[in-house]
Every structure is written in structure tokens, then in C-alpha cells.
C-alpha atoms as a printed R data frame, in Angstrom:
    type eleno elety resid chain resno       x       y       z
1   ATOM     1    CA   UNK     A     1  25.931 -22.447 -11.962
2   ATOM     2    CA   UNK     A     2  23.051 -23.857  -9.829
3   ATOM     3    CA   UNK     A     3  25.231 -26.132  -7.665
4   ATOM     4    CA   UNK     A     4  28.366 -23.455  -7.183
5   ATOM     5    CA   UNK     A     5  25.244 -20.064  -6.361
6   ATOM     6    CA   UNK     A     6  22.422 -22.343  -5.027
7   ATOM     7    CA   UNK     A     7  19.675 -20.601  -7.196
8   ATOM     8    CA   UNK     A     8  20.023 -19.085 -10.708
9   ATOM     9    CA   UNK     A     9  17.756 -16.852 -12.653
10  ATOM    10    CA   UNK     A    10  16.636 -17.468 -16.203
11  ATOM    11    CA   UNK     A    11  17.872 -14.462 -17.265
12  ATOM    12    CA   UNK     A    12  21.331 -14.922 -16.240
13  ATOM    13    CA   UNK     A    13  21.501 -18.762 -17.490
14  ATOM    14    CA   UNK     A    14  20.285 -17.335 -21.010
15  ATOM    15    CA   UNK     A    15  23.019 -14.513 -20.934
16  ATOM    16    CA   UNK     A    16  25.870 -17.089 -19.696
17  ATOM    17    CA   UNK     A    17  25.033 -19.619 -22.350
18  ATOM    18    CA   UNK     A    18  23.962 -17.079 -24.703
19  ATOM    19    CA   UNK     A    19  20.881 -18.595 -25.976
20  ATOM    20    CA   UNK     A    20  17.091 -17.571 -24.946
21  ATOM    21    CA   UNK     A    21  15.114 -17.725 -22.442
22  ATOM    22    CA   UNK     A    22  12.840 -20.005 -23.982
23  ATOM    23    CA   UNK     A    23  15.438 -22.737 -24.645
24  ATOM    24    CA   UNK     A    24  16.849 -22.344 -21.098
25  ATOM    25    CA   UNK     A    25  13.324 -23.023 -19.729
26  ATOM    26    CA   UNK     A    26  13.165 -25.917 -21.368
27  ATOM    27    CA   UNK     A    27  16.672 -27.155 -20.350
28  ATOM    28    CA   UNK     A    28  15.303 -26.205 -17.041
29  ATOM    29    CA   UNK     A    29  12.164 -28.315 -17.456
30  ATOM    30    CA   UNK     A    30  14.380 -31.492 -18.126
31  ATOM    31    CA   UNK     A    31  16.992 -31.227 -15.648
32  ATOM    32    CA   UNK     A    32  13.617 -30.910 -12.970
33  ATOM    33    CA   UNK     A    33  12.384 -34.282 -14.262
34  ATOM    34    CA   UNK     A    34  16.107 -35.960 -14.058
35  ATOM    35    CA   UNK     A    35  15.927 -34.847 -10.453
36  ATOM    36    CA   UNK     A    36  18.822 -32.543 -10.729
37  ATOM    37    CA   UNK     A    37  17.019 -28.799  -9.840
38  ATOM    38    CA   UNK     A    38  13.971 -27.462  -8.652
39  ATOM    39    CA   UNK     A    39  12.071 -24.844 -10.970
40  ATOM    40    CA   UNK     A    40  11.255 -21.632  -9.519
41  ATOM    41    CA   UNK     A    41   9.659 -18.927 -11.196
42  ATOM    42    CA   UNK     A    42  11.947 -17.094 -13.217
43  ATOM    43    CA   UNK     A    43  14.859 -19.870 -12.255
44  ATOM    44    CA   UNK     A    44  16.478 -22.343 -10.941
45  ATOM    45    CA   UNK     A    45  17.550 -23.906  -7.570
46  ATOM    46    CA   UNK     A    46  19.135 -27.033  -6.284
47  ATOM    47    CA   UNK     A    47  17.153 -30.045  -5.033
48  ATOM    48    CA   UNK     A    48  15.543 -29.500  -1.336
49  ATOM    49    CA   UNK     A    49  15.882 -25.826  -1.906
50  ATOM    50    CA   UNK     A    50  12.623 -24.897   0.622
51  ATOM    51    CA   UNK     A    51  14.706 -24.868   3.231
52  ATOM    52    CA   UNK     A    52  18.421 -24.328   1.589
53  ATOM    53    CA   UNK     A    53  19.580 -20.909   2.096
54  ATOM    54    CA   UNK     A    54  22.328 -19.334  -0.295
55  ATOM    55    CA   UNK     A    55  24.935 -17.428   1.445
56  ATOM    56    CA   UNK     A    56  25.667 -13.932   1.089
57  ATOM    57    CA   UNK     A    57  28.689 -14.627  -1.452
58  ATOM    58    CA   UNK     A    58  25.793 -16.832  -3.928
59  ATOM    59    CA   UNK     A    59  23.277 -14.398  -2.998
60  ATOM    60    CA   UNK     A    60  25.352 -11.471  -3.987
61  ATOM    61    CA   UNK     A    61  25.717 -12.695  -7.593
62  ATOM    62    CA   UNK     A    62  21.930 -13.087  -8.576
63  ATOM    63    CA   UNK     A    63  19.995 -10.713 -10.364
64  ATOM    64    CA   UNK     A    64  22.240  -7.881  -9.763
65  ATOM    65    CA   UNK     A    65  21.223  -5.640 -12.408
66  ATOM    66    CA   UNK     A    66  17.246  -6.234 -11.264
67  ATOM    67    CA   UNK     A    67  18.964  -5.369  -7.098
68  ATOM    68    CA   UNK     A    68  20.159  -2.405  -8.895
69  ATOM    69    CA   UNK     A    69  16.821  -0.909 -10.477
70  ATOM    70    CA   UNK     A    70  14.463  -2.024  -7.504
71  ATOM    71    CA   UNK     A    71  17.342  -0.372  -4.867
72  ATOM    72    CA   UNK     A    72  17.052   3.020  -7.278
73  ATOM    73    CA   UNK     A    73  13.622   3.234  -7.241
74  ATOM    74    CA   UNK     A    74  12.898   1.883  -3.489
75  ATOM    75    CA   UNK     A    75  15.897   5.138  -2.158
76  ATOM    76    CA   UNK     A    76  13.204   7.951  -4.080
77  ATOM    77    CA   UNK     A    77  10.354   6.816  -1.489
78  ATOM    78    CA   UNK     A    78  12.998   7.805   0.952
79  ATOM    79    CA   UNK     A    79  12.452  11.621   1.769
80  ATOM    80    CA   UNK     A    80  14.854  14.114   4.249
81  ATOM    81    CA   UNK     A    81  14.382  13.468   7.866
82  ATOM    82    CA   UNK     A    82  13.339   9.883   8.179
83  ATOM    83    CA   UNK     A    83  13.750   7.140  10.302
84  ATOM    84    CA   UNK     A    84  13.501   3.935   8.849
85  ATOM    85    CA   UNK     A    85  14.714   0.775   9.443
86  ATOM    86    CA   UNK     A    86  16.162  -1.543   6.798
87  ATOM    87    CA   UNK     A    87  16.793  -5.410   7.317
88  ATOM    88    CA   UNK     A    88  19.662  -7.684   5.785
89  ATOM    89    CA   UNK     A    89  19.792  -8.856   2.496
90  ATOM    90    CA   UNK     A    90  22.081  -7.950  -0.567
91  ATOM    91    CA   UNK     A    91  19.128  -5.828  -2.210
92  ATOM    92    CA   UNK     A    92  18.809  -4.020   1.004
93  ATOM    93    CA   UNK     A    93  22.672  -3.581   0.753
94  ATOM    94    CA   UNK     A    94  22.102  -1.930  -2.361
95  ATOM    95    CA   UNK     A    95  19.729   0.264  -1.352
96  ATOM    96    CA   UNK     A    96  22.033   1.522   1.577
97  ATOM    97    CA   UNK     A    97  24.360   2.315  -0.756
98  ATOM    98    CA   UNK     A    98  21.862   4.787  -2.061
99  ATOM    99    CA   UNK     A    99  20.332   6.056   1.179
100 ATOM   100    CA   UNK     A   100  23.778   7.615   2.097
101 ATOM   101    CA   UNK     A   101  22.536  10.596  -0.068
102 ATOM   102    CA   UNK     A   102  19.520  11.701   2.233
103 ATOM   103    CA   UNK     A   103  19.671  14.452   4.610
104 ATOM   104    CA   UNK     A   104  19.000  13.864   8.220
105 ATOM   105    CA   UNK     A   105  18.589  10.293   7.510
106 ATOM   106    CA   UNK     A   106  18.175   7.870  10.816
107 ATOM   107    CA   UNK     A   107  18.419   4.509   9.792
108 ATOM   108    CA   UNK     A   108  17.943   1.644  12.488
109 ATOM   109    CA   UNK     A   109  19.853  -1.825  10.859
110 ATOM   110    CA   UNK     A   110  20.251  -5.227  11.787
111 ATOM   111    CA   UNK     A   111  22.915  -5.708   8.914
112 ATOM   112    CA   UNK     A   112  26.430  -5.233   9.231
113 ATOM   113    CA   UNK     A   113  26.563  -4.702   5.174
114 ATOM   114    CA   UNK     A   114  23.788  -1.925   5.700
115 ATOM   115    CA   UNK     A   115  25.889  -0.473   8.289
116 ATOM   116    CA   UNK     A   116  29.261  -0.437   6.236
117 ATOM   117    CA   UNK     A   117  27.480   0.879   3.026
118 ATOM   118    CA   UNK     A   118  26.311   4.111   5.635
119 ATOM   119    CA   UNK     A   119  29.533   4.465   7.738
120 ATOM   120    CA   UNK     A   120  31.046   7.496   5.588
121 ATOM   121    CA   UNK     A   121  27.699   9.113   5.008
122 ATOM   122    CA   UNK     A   122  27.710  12.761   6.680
123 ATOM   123    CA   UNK     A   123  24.536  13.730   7.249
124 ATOM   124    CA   UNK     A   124  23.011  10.067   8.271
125 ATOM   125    CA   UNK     A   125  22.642   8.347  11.425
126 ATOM   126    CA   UNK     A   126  23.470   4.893  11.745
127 ATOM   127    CA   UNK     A   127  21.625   2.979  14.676
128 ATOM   128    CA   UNK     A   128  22.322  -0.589  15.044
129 ATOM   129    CA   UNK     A   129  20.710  -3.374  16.919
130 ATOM   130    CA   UNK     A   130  22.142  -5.820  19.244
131 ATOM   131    CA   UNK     A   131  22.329  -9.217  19.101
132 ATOM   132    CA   UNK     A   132  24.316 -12.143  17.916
133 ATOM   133    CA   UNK     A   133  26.428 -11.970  14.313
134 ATOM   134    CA   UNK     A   134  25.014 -14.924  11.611
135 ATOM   135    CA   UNK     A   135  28.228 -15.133   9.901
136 ATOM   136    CA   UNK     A   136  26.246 -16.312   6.448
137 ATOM   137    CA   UNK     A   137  24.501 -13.243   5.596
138 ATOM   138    CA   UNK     A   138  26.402 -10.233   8.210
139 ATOM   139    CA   UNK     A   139  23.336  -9.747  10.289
140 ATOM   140    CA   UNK     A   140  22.343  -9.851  13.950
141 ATOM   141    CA   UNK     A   141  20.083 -11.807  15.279
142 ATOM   142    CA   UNK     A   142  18.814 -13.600  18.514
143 ATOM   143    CA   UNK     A   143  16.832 -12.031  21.409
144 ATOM   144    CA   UNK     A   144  19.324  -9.232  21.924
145 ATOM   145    CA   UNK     A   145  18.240  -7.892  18.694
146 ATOM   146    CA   UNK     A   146  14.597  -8.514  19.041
147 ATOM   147    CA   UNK     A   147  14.889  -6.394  22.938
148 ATOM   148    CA   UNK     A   148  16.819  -3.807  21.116
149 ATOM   149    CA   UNK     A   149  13.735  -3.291  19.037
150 ATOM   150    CA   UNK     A   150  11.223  -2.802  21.427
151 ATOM   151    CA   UNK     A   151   9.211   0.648  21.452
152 ATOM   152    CA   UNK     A   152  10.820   1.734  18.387
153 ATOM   153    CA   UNK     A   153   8.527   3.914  15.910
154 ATOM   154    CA   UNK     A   154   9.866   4.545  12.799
155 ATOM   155    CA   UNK     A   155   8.006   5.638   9.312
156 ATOM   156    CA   UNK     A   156   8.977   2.852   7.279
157 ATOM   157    CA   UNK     A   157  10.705  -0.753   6.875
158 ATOM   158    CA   UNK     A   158  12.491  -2.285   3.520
159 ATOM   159    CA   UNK     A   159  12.667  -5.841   3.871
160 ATOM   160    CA   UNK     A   160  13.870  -8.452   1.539
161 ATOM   161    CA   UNK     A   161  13.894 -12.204   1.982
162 ATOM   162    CA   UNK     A   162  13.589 -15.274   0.298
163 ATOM   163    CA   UNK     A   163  10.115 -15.848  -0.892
164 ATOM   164    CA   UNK     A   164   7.506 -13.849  -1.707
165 ATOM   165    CA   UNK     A   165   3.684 -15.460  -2.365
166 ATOM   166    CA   UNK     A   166   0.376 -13.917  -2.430
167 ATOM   167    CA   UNK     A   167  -0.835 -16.496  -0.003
168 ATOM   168    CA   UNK     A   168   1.888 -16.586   3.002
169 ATOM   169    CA   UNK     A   169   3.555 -12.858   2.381
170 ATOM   170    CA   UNK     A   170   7.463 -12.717   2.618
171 ATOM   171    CA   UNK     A   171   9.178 -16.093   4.106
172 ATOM   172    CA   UNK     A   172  13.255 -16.796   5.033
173 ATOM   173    CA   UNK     A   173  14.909 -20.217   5.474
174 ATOM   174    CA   UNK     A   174  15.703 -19.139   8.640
175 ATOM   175    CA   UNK     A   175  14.350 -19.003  11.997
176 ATOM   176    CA   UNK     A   176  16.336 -16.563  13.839
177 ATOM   177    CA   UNK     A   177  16.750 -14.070  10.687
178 ATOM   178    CA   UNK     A   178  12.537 -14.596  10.685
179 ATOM   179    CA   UNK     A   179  12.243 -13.209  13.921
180 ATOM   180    CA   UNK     A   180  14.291 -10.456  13.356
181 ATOM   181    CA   UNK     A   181  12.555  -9.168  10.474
182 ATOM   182    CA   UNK     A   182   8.881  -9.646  12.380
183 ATOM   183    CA   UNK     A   183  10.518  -7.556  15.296
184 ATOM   184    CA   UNK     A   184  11.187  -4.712  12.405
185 ATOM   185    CA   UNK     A   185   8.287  -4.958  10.748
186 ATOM   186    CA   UNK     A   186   6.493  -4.216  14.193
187 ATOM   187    CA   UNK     A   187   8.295  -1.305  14.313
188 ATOM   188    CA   UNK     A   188   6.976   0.477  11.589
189 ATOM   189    CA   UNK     A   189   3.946   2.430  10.199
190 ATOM   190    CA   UNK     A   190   4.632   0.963   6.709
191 ATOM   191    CA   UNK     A   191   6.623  -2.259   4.906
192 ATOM   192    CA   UNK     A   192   8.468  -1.862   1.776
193 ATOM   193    CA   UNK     A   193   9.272  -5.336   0.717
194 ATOM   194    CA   UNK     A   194  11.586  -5.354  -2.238
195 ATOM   195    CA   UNK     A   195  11.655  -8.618  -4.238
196 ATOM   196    CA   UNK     A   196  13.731  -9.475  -7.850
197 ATOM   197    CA   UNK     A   197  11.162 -11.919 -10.179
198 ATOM   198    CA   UNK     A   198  13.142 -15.099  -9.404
199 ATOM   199    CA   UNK     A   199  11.564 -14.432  -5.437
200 ATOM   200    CA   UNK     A   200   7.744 -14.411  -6.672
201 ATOM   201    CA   UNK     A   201   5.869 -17.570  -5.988
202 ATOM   202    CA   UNK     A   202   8.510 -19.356  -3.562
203 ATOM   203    CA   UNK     A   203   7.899 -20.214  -0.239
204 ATOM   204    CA   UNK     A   204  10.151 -21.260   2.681
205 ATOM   205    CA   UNK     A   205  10.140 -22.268   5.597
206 ATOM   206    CA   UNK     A   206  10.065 -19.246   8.164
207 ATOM   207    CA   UNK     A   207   6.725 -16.528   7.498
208 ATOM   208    CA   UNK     A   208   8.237 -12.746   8.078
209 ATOM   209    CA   UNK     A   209   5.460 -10.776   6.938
210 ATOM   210    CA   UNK     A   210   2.093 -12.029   5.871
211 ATOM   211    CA   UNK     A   211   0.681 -10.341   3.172
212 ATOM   212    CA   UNK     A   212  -1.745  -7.976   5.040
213 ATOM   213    CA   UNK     A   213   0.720  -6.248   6.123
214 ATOM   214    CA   UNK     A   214   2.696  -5.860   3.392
215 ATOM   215    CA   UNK     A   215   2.211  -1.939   2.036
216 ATOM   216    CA   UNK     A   216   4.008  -2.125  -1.013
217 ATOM   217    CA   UNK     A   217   6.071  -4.621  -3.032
218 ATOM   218    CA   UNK     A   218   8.981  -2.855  -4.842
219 ATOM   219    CA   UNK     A   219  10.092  -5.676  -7.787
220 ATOM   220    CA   UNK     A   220  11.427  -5.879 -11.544
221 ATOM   221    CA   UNK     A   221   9.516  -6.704 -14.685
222 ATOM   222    CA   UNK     A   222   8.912 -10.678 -14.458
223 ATOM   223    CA   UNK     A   223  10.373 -12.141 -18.029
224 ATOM   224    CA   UNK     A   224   7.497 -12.061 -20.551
225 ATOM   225    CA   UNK     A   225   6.794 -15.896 -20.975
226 ATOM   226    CA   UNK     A   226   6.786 -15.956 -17.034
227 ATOM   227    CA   UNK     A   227   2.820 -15.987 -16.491
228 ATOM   228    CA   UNK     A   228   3.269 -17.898 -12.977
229 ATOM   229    CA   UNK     A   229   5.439 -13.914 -11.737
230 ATOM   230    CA   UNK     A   230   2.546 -11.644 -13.594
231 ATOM   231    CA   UNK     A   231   0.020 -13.753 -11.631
232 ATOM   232    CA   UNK     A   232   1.426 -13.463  -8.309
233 ATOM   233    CA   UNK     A   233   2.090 -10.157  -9.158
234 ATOM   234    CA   UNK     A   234  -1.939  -9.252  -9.564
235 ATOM   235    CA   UNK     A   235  -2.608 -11.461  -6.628
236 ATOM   236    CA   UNK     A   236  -0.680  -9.274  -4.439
237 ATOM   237    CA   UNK     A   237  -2.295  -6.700  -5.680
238 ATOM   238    CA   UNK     A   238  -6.043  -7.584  -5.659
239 ATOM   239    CA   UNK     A   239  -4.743  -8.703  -1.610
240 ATOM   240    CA   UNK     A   240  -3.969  -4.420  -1.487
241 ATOM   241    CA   UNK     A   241  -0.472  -4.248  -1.503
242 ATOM   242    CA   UNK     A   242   0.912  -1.361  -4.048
243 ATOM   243    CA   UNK     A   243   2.861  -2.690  -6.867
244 ATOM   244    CA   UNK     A   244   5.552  -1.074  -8.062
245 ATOM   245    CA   UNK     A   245   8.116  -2.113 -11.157
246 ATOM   246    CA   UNK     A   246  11.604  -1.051 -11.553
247 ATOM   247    CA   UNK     A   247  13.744  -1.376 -15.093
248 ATOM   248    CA   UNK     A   248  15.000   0.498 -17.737
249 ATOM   249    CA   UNK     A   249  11.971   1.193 -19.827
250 ATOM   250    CA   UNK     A   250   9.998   2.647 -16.617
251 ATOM   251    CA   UNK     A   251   9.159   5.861 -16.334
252 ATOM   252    CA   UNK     A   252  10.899   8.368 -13.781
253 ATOM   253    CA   UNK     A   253  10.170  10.188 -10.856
254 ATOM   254    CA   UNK     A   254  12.085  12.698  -8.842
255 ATOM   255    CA   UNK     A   255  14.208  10.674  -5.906
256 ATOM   256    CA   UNK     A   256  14.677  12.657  -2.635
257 ATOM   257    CA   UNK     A   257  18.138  14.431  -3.408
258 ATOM   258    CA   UNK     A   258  16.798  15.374  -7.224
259 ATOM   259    CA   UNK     A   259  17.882  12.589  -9.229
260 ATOM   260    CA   UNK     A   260  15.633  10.682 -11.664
261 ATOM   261    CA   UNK     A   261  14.904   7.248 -10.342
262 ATOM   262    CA   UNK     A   262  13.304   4.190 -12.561
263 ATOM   263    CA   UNK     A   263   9.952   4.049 -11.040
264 ATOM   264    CA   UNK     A   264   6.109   2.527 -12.663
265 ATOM   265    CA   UNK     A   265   3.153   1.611 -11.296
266 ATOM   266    CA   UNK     A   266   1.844  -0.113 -13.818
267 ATOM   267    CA   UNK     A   267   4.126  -3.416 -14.165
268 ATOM   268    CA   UNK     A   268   1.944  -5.080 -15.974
269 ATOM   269    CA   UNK     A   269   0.605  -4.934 -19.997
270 ATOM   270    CA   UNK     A   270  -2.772  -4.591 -20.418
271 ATOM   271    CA   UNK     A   271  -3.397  -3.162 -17.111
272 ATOM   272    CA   UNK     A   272  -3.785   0.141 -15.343
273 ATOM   273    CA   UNK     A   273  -3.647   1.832 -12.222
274 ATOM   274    CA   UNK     A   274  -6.436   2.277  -9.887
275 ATOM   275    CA   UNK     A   275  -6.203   5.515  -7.303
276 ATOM   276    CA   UNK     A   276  -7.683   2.972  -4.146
277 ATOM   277    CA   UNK     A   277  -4.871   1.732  -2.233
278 ATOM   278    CA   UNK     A   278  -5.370  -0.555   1.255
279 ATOM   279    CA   UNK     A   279  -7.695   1.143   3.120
280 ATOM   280    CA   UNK     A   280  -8.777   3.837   1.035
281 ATOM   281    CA   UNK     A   281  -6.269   6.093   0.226
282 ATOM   282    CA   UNK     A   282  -3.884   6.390  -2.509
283 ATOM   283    CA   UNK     A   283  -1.859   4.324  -4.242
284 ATOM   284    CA   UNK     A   284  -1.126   2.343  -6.681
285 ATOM   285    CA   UNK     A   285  -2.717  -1.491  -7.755
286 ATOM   286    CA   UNK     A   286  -2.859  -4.080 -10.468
287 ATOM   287    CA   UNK     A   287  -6.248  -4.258 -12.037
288 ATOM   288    CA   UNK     A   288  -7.234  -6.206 -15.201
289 ATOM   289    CA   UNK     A   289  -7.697  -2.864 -18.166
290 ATOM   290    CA   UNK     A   290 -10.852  -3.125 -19.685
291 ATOM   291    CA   UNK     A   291 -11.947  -4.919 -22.451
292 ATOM   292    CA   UNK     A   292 -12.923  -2.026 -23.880
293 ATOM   293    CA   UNK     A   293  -9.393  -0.872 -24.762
294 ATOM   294    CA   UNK     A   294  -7.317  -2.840 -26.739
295 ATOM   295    CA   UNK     A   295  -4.627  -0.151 -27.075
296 ATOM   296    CA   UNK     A   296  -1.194  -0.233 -24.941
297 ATOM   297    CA   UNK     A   297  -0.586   1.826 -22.353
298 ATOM   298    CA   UNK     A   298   0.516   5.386 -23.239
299 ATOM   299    CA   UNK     A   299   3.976   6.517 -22.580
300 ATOM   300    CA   UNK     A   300   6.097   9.855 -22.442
301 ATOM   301    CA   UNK     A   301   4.067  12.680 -22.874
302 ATOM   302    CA   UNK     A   302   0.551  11.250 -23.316
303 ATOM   303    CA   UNK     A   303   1.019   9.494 -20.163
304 ATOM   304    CA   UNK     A   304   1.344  12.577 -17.985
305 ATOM   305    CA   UNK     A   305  -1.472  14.356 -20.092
306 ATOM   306    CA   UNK     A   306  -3.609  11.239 -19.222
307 ATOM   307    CA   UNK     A   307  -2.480  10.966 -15.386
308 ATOM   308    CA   UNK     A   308  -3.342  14.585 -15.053
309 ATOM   309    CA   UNK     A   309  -6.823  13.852 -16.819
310 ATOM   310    CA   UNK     A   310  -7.348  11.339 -14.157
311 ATOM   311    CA   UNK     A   311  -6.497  13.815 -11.717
């Protein structure tokens, strides 16, 4: 699986073999000291994978049910009347497909796939960028897309990529997609970066955003025996960017059209959310709960009691 995708979570290896996580870690373990993969938190790639880049086919296989809940609950920060951009990527695909249900929508793309998943939406505007087509992942790129960008304001970005560390921010394999994606990100007041587990903790070779200016990090619940994800997780967050977990068992908040979307603040157990975001205002951040209080987190209706406590 490894050799035909290029990178494999955990997860998936444990449901194509059906066995557990556990035991596919530690297959994991021993193919890395035969030489035959590199580990990466939460799974797997092939040798020299820094600066290998999966194609959009290899790509579009991975953690698709994770793309799935982080696309969900990135669309309800989405409200009627943006204008946002959105860069290339199969999550950012996903999320497209979602966005086509927001009135008065402007969205400003680099990615062909983001484009086609927005053609037959009514009530959106579809802006594209110029540029040069990289065949391996449907997006434009080169300095025709990086002009095309300049003096554009819009509220938000959603960015994906390749890595994702405390230390360096968001990183690509690529140079041209890298510049891209720093051309977008200067275009707007805030960065939505959304990122499935197997991204935390690897790096590659081409920075897109550095951590500073990362505003918030939309991602899925890391697997529980991954303690590497949880901590890059909290380092993100003690850096100020807002942390926010998609999945099944999250709780739900209203998306922009009405629907319930998957959405929790609180990714982590044992730990709570603060109201001090970067720079002072609101939002959302990992802190360690206190010692104090052994007891889990409360859910369903003592939750909301205890969030409008807080309040």
C-alpha cells in the first residue's frame, strides 16, 4: 500500500489488514529498521519521503473519512457573503464540495478541483487565478498566479499541505505550489489550515506558512497511542493557533446554511478550553486541565450548562 499511495495512515493499514493499530505500529517499526519505509506520525511513507510528493490520485485515497469530518466542520466557519480564498489539495476539494451551499459566496482558487466542485453552484462566485497548470495535483502555479494575487483582500484562507509542525508551520514538497500558497496566505485577514493526523509532525521541504501566522488548525482526533500528534497538537496551541477537532463523537454547531456540523474545541483528554486566543480575543486553545480535576470532560447537556457558566 505504501509503495502503490506513497504514504499510508495507521488507521487505514489496521482496517485493510484487519488487525490493530498497535500491531500495525509495530510492523511499521520493523519495516523502518529493514530500510523499507519511513515512520510518520500516525503512518507510513516510502524511503526519502521529505521531499517525495504523492500525486493527486495517492493523495485522494488517504484518510478520506478524517478529509470528510475536518471539510464539514471547516464549511460552518464559512458564513453568507464571504470572500475567501481556498488553495489546492484534496481536503480543500472536499471542502468545496461543501462551500457550494453558501449564499453570496466569492471564492478566489488556485485549484482546478476547487473550481469544478463550485462550477454548478448558483449563488457562488468562482474567481480563479492565472498561471501555469501542475498536472500532479490540478493547480496553477508560477508568477502568473502569484501577479494575479496581488492587492487582493479577502476574510479568510483554507490551506492544506503536506506537513504541519509546531516549529516550521505548514510546508509542501514543492517550490512553485509553496509560493502559491504564501501569495494566498498574504491575501487574507485569517488562515485556516486544515490538516488529517498522519500531517502532524512532518516537515518538507518548501515553508508555506510559519506558525505565527497560522489562526487556526482545523484537524481529526490523532489515534490514542499517538502521543508524538497530541504533542504537536498542544504545541501549536501554546504557539496561539486555535485548535479545533473534527470526528464523530464531537459535538455540533450550527454550519452557515443550518446544518449540524462535527465541530470541538477541546481535541484533547484531560484538557480544556481557555477563552484567550492570539492576541487577546477569543478563541479556542489547548491547555493542560488542572490537576485538580481528575474527572473527564462533560458532554451533552452538562457541557452547555458548563460553557454557559463560563460565560
Amino acid at each position: 500500500m505504501v509503495r502503490a499511495n506513497g504514504a499510508v495512515s495507521l488507521r487505514e493499514l489496521a482496517r485493510v489488514v484487519q488487525t490493530s493499530e498497535v500491531t500495525v505500529r509495530r510492523d511499521v517499526r520493523a519495516l523502518e529498521a529493514e530500510g523499507l519505509l519511513d515512520r510518520r506520525h500516525g503512518g507510513a511513507v516510502l524511503p526519502g519521503g521529505f521531499t517525495r510528493e504523492s500525486g493527486f490520485p495517492q493523495k485522494s485515497h488517504l484518510a478520506t473519512a478524517e478529509k470528510t469530518a475536518i471539510a464539514d466542520l471547516a464549511a460552518s466557519l464559512v458564513g453568507e457573503g464571504e470572500a475567501i480564498v481556498v488553495g489546492a489539495g484534496t481536503t480543500t476539494q472536499e471542502l468545496a464540495r461543501r462551500l457550494a451551499r453558501v449564499p453570496g459566496l466569492t471564492v478566489v482558487t488556485n485549484s482546478l478541483l476547487v473550481a469544478q466542485a463550485l462550477a454548478h453552484a448558483n449563488r457562488v462566485e468562482v474567481v480563479m487565478t492565472g498561471g501555469t497548470l501542475r498536472g500532479s495535483n490540478y493547480a496553477l502555479v508560477g508568477s502568473g498566479a502569484e501577479q494575479s494575487l496581488q492587492g487582493l483582500r479577502v476574510s479568510r484562507a483554507f490551506l492544506s499541505g503536506s506537513g504541519l509542525t509546531a516549529e516550521r508551520g505548514l510546508s509542501t514538497s514543492n517550490m512553485l505550489s509553496s509560493s502559491v500558497d504564501r501569495a494566498l496566505v498574504q491575501a487574507a485577514a485569517e488562515v485556516v489550515v486544515l490538516a488529517d493526523h498522519t500531517k502532524l509532525g512532518s516537515d518538507t521541504m518548501f515553508q508555506t506558512v510559519p506558525t505565527e501566522l497560522i489562526t487556526r488548525l482545523v484537524t481529526d482526533e490523532p489515534p490514542v497511542h499517538d502521543e508524538r500528534a497530541a504533542a504537536e497538537l498542544q504545541a501549536l496551541a501554546d504557539q496561539g493557533v486555535e485548535v479545533t477537532v473534527a470526528g464523530p463523537d464531537a459535538d455540533t454547531a450550527d454550519g452557515p446554511s443550518g446544518d449540524r456540523r462535527p465541530r470541538r474545541d477541546m481535541p484533547l483528554p484531560g484538557q480544556r478550553r481557555t477563552t484567550t486566543g492570539r492576541n487577546g480575543g477569543l478563541g479556542p486553545q489547548l491547555r493542560s486541565a488542572s490537576p485538580l480535576s481528575d474527572q473527564p470532560p462533560p458532554t451533552g447537556e452538562r457541557a452547555r450548562v458548563a460553557d454557559l457558566r463560563r460565560r
